[in-house]
Amino acid sequence: MAPVTGRVVRVAGPVVAAGLAGVRLYDVVWVGEARLVGEVIRLGGEAAVIQVYEDTTGLRVGEPVASSGEALEAELGPGLLGAIFDGIQRPLRTMAAAGGDPFARPFVAHGAAPAPLGRDRDWEFQPVVREGDVVGAGDVLGTVQETPALTHRVLAPPGVGGRVEEVRAGMRRVDQPVARVGGRPVYMLQRWPVRVPRPIGRRLAADTPLVTGQRVIDTLFPVARGGTATIPGGFGTGKTVQEQVLARWADADVIVYVGCGERGNELTEILEEFPRLTDPRSGAALLDRTVLIANTSNMPVAAREASVYTGVTIAEYYRDQGYDVALMADSTSRWGEALREVSARLEEMPGEEGYPAYLAARLAEFYERAGAVVCLGADERRGSVTIIGAVSPPGADFSEPVTQHSLRVAGTLWALDTSLARARHFPAIHWSRSYSLYDLAEWFDREVAPDWAQHRRWALALLQREEELLGIVQLLGPDALPPAERAVLATGRRLREDFLQQSAFDDLDAWCPPAKQYGMLRVIRHAHEATMSALGAGADLADLSAAPSLPELAAMRRWPPEEAAGRARELLERLDGELARRAPADAPNVEAGGAGDGNGGDERDG
Ligand code: ADP
């Protein structure tokens, strides 16, 4: 499509109208003398409506506009990892190093911006194909050691296939050809339109968890690899900390972090903090397997929309190489607000709370780009993109549109609760308001313990029972409850304090692998069931609560993961002895109810 030129006819903040006959929807255009980057978002009548991704202050009617004839694209190739981009993929660190301060004046004119991927760096391309081989789109042509943490696979791009006519091993720049396939040169650098999902072989069922090492998540509300999760929470409830915990500890190969800051300096903090984070897998920098995309609130709102699409396109690109990618978006509310602002400028009919009617569709399209897939390519490699979106509902009111539409499409809800955060219960994920729609029990039962799912159900049921009982206590006081129900309260409290709470800042506890989670839960459940048995046999609750080993439950979080199974077994046996001894000797049933291995069925309390 031939590029078109025209003139600005109207400027309304980030929205500009221009006479551009023949331009296509979503074409990239350069606006004004400064060649500000924008995208055509509406056609019709004489003028095309353009959403400009840079500050339009000073732009005047009559200035020239030129279309590129192409959609907004991301540059893909080695050099993405460790980079920090803005919404339209300009490399902020390169810009800062070149003397500019990208935050003081975040947007320089497009012509002056460096390319997303450095053209001054050589990468060692190691081919895995030979001349004469026949390859198709998505086949691996060779590899590049992009960072110590990740081997980049250079793929035949979609649409390219045929006989390999030439391969060039050795040091090359991203824009130098590494092969010739079916008459076409192939580069390490590829481009892809960000609004279009990248092609895949086929979709896979979401039946494997993205293990996060966070107890409340893995045990109670797991997210599948290739699944979606949403984290709504009021200010200060831990969204940002949670996203960072997941970036560090989730068992993903690549992290894409899209930050839309609440305040300008908040994102600057992230940009300073992230490079300091270490990768627990390797001890090296987490940035070695992370791509950061940043929009501070002092950048134009429209760029937030571009950042979300750029982020998910980069995530898909690593998925296509056969990697598990986790994309964190913090916070999608800022993106929603950008849509609202642009929609208002367009004078569209507002929907709920002023958001455009297409807010729901946009959120759904974004979350739908998650998935576990068989990649394009003959080797049938598998990859996944898991999307975790934070939402910042004003006033922590979850009935607002961005939260509601996110809930409709996300498979997991981690509901952050203001009162939990205020009580310093972290992560402040509320157990009775959160859920996971993924059925991952089979995986946990197979990989961790055959009765994992049963322990999970027990914990959820007990927490629910505790909540009911707490309601009664509020009305009537604790003395109104019989000993068995007071025992439920004690166990509920133990579950909350000794199991669900997990500090992101405690080196020994920040990561808790599933086997340790299971060990801890098993001890809590066993202690509960042994207590109930002893009560049934006539023991006194106060007496049982004084069992000398019970306080050790609070210290389980500090067990080294590799010792957890052994220590859980040892503690169980000790507790058994102590609790059984406290039942009267002549009682008919002093057995601890076989609760140790949980084979006693799915009994619920109360
Ligand atoms: P938000 O992004 O929702 O405004 P933050 O992520 O900045 O909230 O969290 C606010 C504070 O809550 C943090 O500075 C930290 O002190 C505490 N916090 C949040 N999550 C955790 C956690 N998992 N472990 C320990 N402290 C946490």
PDB file of N, CA and C and ligand atoms in Angstrom, residues 214 233-243 245 262-263 266 330 416 421 424-428 502-506, ligand 1:
ATOM      1  N   GLN A 214       4.135 -19.648  45.744  1.00  0.00           N
ATOM      2  CA  GLN A 214       3.316 -18.881  46.697  1.00  0.00           C
ATOM      3  C   GLN A 214       2.187 -19.801  47.165  1.00  0.00           C
ATOM      4  N   GLY A 233      -7.088  -4.921  43.264  1.00  0.00           N
ATOM      5  CA  GLY A 233      -6.823  -4.539  44.644  1.00  0.00           C
ATOM      6  C   GLY A 233      -6.711  -3.038  44.760  1.00  0.00           C
ATOM      7  N   GLY A 234      -7.204  -2.525  45.859  1.00  0.00           N
ATOM      8  CA  GLY A 234      -7.123  -1.092  46.119  1.00  0.00           C
ATOM      9  C   GLY A 234      -5.676  -0.665  46.304  1.00  0.00           C
ATOM     10  N   PHE A 235      -5.497   0.600  46.461  1.00  0.00           N
ATOM     11  CA  PHE A 235      -4.165   1.165  46.628  1.00  0.00           C
ATOM     12  C   PHE A 235      -3.481   0.546  47.851  1.00  0.00           C
ATOM     13  N   GLY A 236      -2.238   0.112  47.679  1.00  0.00           N
ATOM     14  CA  GLY A 236      -1.463  -0.398  48.806  1.00  0.00           C
ATOM     15  C   GLY A 236      -1.793  -1.820  49.232  1.00  0.00           C
ATOM     16  N   THR A 237      -2.567  -2.537  48.415  1.00  0.00           N
ATOM     17  CA  THR A 237      -2.897  -3.914  48.815  1.00  0.00           C
ATOM     18  C   THR A 237      -1.863  -4.918  48.315  1.00  0.00           C
ATOM     19  N   GLY A 238      -0.897  -4.479  47.534  1.00  0.00           N
ATOM     20  CA  GLY A 238       0.196  -5.372  47.172  1.00  0.00           C
ATOM     21  C   GLY A 238       0.224  -5.835  45.724  1.00  0.00           C
ATOM     22  N   LYS A 239      -0.422  -5.118  44.830  1.00  0.00           N
ATOM     23  CA  LYS A 239      -0.423  -5.536  43.419  1.00  0.00           C
ATOM     24  C   LYS A 239       0.992  -5.563  42.851  1.00  0.00           C
ATOM     25  N   THR A 240       1.700  -4.472  43.092  1.00  0.00           N
ATOM     26  CA  THR A 240       3.027  -4.359  42.497  1.00  0.00           C
ATOM     27  C   THR A 240       3.979  -5.380  43.111  1.00  0.00           C
ATOM     28  N   VAL A 241       3.920  -5.511  44.429  1.00  0.00           N
ATOM     29  CA  VAL A 241       4.774  -6.509  45.091  1.00  0.00           C
ATOM     30  C   VAL A 241       4.438  -7.899  44.543  1.00  0.00           C
ATOM     31  N   GLN A 242       3.158  -8.172  44.401  1.00  0.00           N
ATOM     32  CA  GLN A 242       2.742  -9.489  43.924  1.00  0.00           C
ATOM     33  C   GLN A 242       3.230  -9.760  42.510  1.00  0.00           C
ATOM     34  N   GLU A 243       3.128  -8.785  41.647  1.00  0.00           N
ATOM     35  CA  GLU A 243       3.606  -8.971  40.271  1.00  0.00           C
ATOM     36  C   GLU A 243       5.117  -9.232  40.270  1.00  0.00           C
ATOM     37  N   VAL A 245       6.876 -10.512  42.796  1.00  0.00           N
ATOM     38  CA  VAL A 245       7.103 -11.834  43.377  1.00  0.00           C
ATOM     39  C   VAL A 245       6.917 -12.884  42.288  1.00  0.00           C
ATOM     40  N   GLU A 262       1.003   4.369  38.096  1.00  0.00           N
ATOM     41  CA  GLU A 262      -0.046   5.169  38.709  1.00  0.00           C
ATOM     42  C   GLU A 262       0.470   6.600  38.813  1.00  0.00           C
ATOM     43  N   ARG A 263       1.722   6.698  39.187  1.00  0.00           N
ATOM     44  CA  ARG A 263       2.332   8.015  39.278  1.00  0.00           C
ATOM     45  C   ARG A 263       3.667   7.914  38.552  1.00  0.00           C
ATOM     46  N   GLU A 266       6.514   6.232  40.424  1.00  0.00           N
ATOM     47  CA  GLU A 266       6.338   4.840  40.806  1.00  0.00           C
ATOM     48  C   GLU A 266       7.014   3.905  39.808  1.00  0.00           C
ATOM     49  N   ASP A 330       0.714  -4.220  34.827  1.00  0.00           N
ATOM     50  CA  ASP A 330       0.432  -3.490  36.065  1.00  0.00           C
ATOM     51  C   ASP A 330       0.377  -2.005  35.727  1.00  0.00           C
ATOM     52  N   LEU A 416      -7.358  -9.016  46.040  1.00  0.00           N
ATOM     53  CA  LEU A 416      -6.596  -8.403  47.128  1.00  0.00           C
ATOM     54  C   LEU A 416      -7.556  -7.613  48.009  1.00  0.00           C
ATOM     55  N   ALA A 421      -4.713  -6.314  53.984  1.00  0.00           N
ATOM     56  CA  ALA A 421      -3.476  -5.541  53.830  1.00  0.00           C
ATOM     57  C   ALA A 421      -3.272  -4.635  55.045  1.00  0.00           C
ATOM     58  N   ARG A 424      -1.794  -6.280  57.797  1.00  0.00           N
ATOM     59  CA  ARG A 424      -0.490  -6.809  57.393  1.00  0.00           C
ATOM     60  C   ARG A 424      -0.544  -8.307  57.126  1.00  0.00           C
ATOM     61  N   HIS A 425      -1.676  -8.798  56.657  1.00  0.00           N
ATOM     62  CA  HIS A 425      -1.748 -10.182  56.183  1.00  0.00           C
ATOM     63  C   HIS A 425      -1.377 -10.145  54.704  1.00  0.00           C
ATOM     64  N   PHE A 426      -0.147 -10.599  54.390  1.00  0.00           N
ATOM     65  CA  PHE A 426       0.337 -10.599  53.001  1.00  0.00           C
ATOM     66  C   PHE A 426       0.723 -12.007  52.582  1.00  0.00           C
ATOM     67  N   PRO A 427       0.523 -12.397  51.335  1.00  0.00           N
ATOM     68  CA  PRO A 427      -0.201 -11.648  50.312  1.00  0.00           C
ATOM     69  C   PRO A 427      -1.659 -11.466  50.726  1.00  0.00           C
ATOM     70  N   ALA A 428      -2.225 -10.300  50.406  1.00  0.00           N
ATOM     71  CA  ALA A 428      -3.578  -9.985  50.875  1.00  0.00           C
ATOM     72  C   ALA A 428      -4.647 -10.604  49.981  1.00  0.00           C
ATOM     73  N   GLN A 502       2.683 -15.161  53.731  1.00  0.00           N
ATOM     74  CA  GLN A 502       4.002 -15.501  53.200  1.00  0.00           C
ATOM     75  C   GLN A 502       4.669 -14.195  52.802  1.00  0.00           C
ATOM     76  N   SER A 503       5.725 -13.863  53.488  1.00  0.00           N
ATOM     77  CA  SER A 503       6.328 -12.566  53.213  1.00  0.00           C
ATOM     78  C   SER A 503       7.240 -12.622  51.999  1.00  0.00           C
ATOM     79  N   ALA A 504       7.034 -11.650  51.129  1.00  0.00           N
ATOM     80  CA  ALA A 504       7.879 -11.541  49.942  1.00  0.00           C
ATOM     81  C   ALA A 504       9.300 -11.145  50.315  1.00  0.00           C
ATOM     82  N   PHE A 505       9.445 -10.643  51.538  1.00  0.00           N
ATOM     83  CA  PHE A 505      10.749 -10.090  51.914  1.00  0.00           C
ATOM     84  C   PHE A 505      11.525 -10.991  52.863  1.00  0.00           C
ATOM     85  N   ASP A 506      11.009 -12.214  53.083  1.00  0.00           N
ATOM     86  CA  ASP A 506      11.684 -13.152  53.967  1.00  0.00           C
ATOM     87  C   ASP A 506      12.416 -14.172  53.090  1.00  0.00           C
TER      88      ASP A 506
HETATM   89  P1  ADP B   1      -0.169  -1.590  45.321  1.00  0.00           P
HETATM   90  O1  ADP B   1       0.669  -1.826  44.102  1.00  0.00           O
HETATM   91  O2  ADP B   1      -1.383  -2.472  45.345  1.00  0.00           O
HETATM   92  O3  ADP B   1      -0.514  -0.158  45.583  1.00  0.00           O
HETATM   93  P2  ADP B   1       2.197  -2.433  46.728  1.00  0.00           P
HETATM   94  O4  ADP B   1       2.492  -3.623  45.899  1.00  0.00           O
HETATM   95  O5  ADP B   1       3.006  -1.222  46.517  1.00  0.00           O
HETATM   96  O6  ADP B   1       0.645  -2.059  46.602  1.00  0.00           O
HETATM   97  O7  ADP B   1       2.281  -2.905  48.255  1.00  0.00           O
HETATM   98  C1  ADP B   1       2.197  -2.014  49.331  1.00  0.00           C
HETATM   99  C2  ADP B   1       2.999  -2.533  50.520  1.00  0.00           C
HETATM  100  O8  ADP B   1       2.418  -3.724  51.048  1.00  0.00           O
HETATM  101  C3  ADP B   1       4.424  -2.913  50.189  1.00  0.00           C
HETATM  102  O9  ADP B   1       5.293  -1.837  50.236  1.00  0.00           O
HETATM  103  C4  ADP B   1       4.752  -3.949  51.257  1.00  0.00           C
HETATM  104  O10 ADP B   1       5.159  -3.333  52.452  1.00  0.00           O
HETATM  105  C5  ADP B   1       3.432  -4.614  51.526  1.00  0.00           C
HETATM  106  N1  ADP B   1       3.310  -5.906  50.835  1.00  0.00           N
HETATM  107  C6  ADP B   1       2.569  -6.168  49.739  1.00  0.00           C
HETATM  108  N2  ADP B   1       2.657  -7.463  49.377  1.00  0.00           N
HETATM  109  C7  ADP B   1       3.485  -8.050  50.241  1.00  0.00           C
HETATM  110  C8  ADP B   1       3.980  -9.389  50.401  1.00  0.00           C
HETATM  111  N3  ADP B   1       3.636 -10.383  49.554  1.00  0.00           N
HETATM  112  N4  ADP B   1       4.805  -9.625  51.431  1.00  0.00           N
HETATM  113  C9  ADP B   1       5.151  -8.649  52.280  1.00  0.00           C
HETATM  114  N5  ADP B   1       4.724  -7.384  52.185  1.00  0.00           N
HETATM  115  C10 ADP B   1       3.912  -7.068  51.184  1.00  0.00           C
END
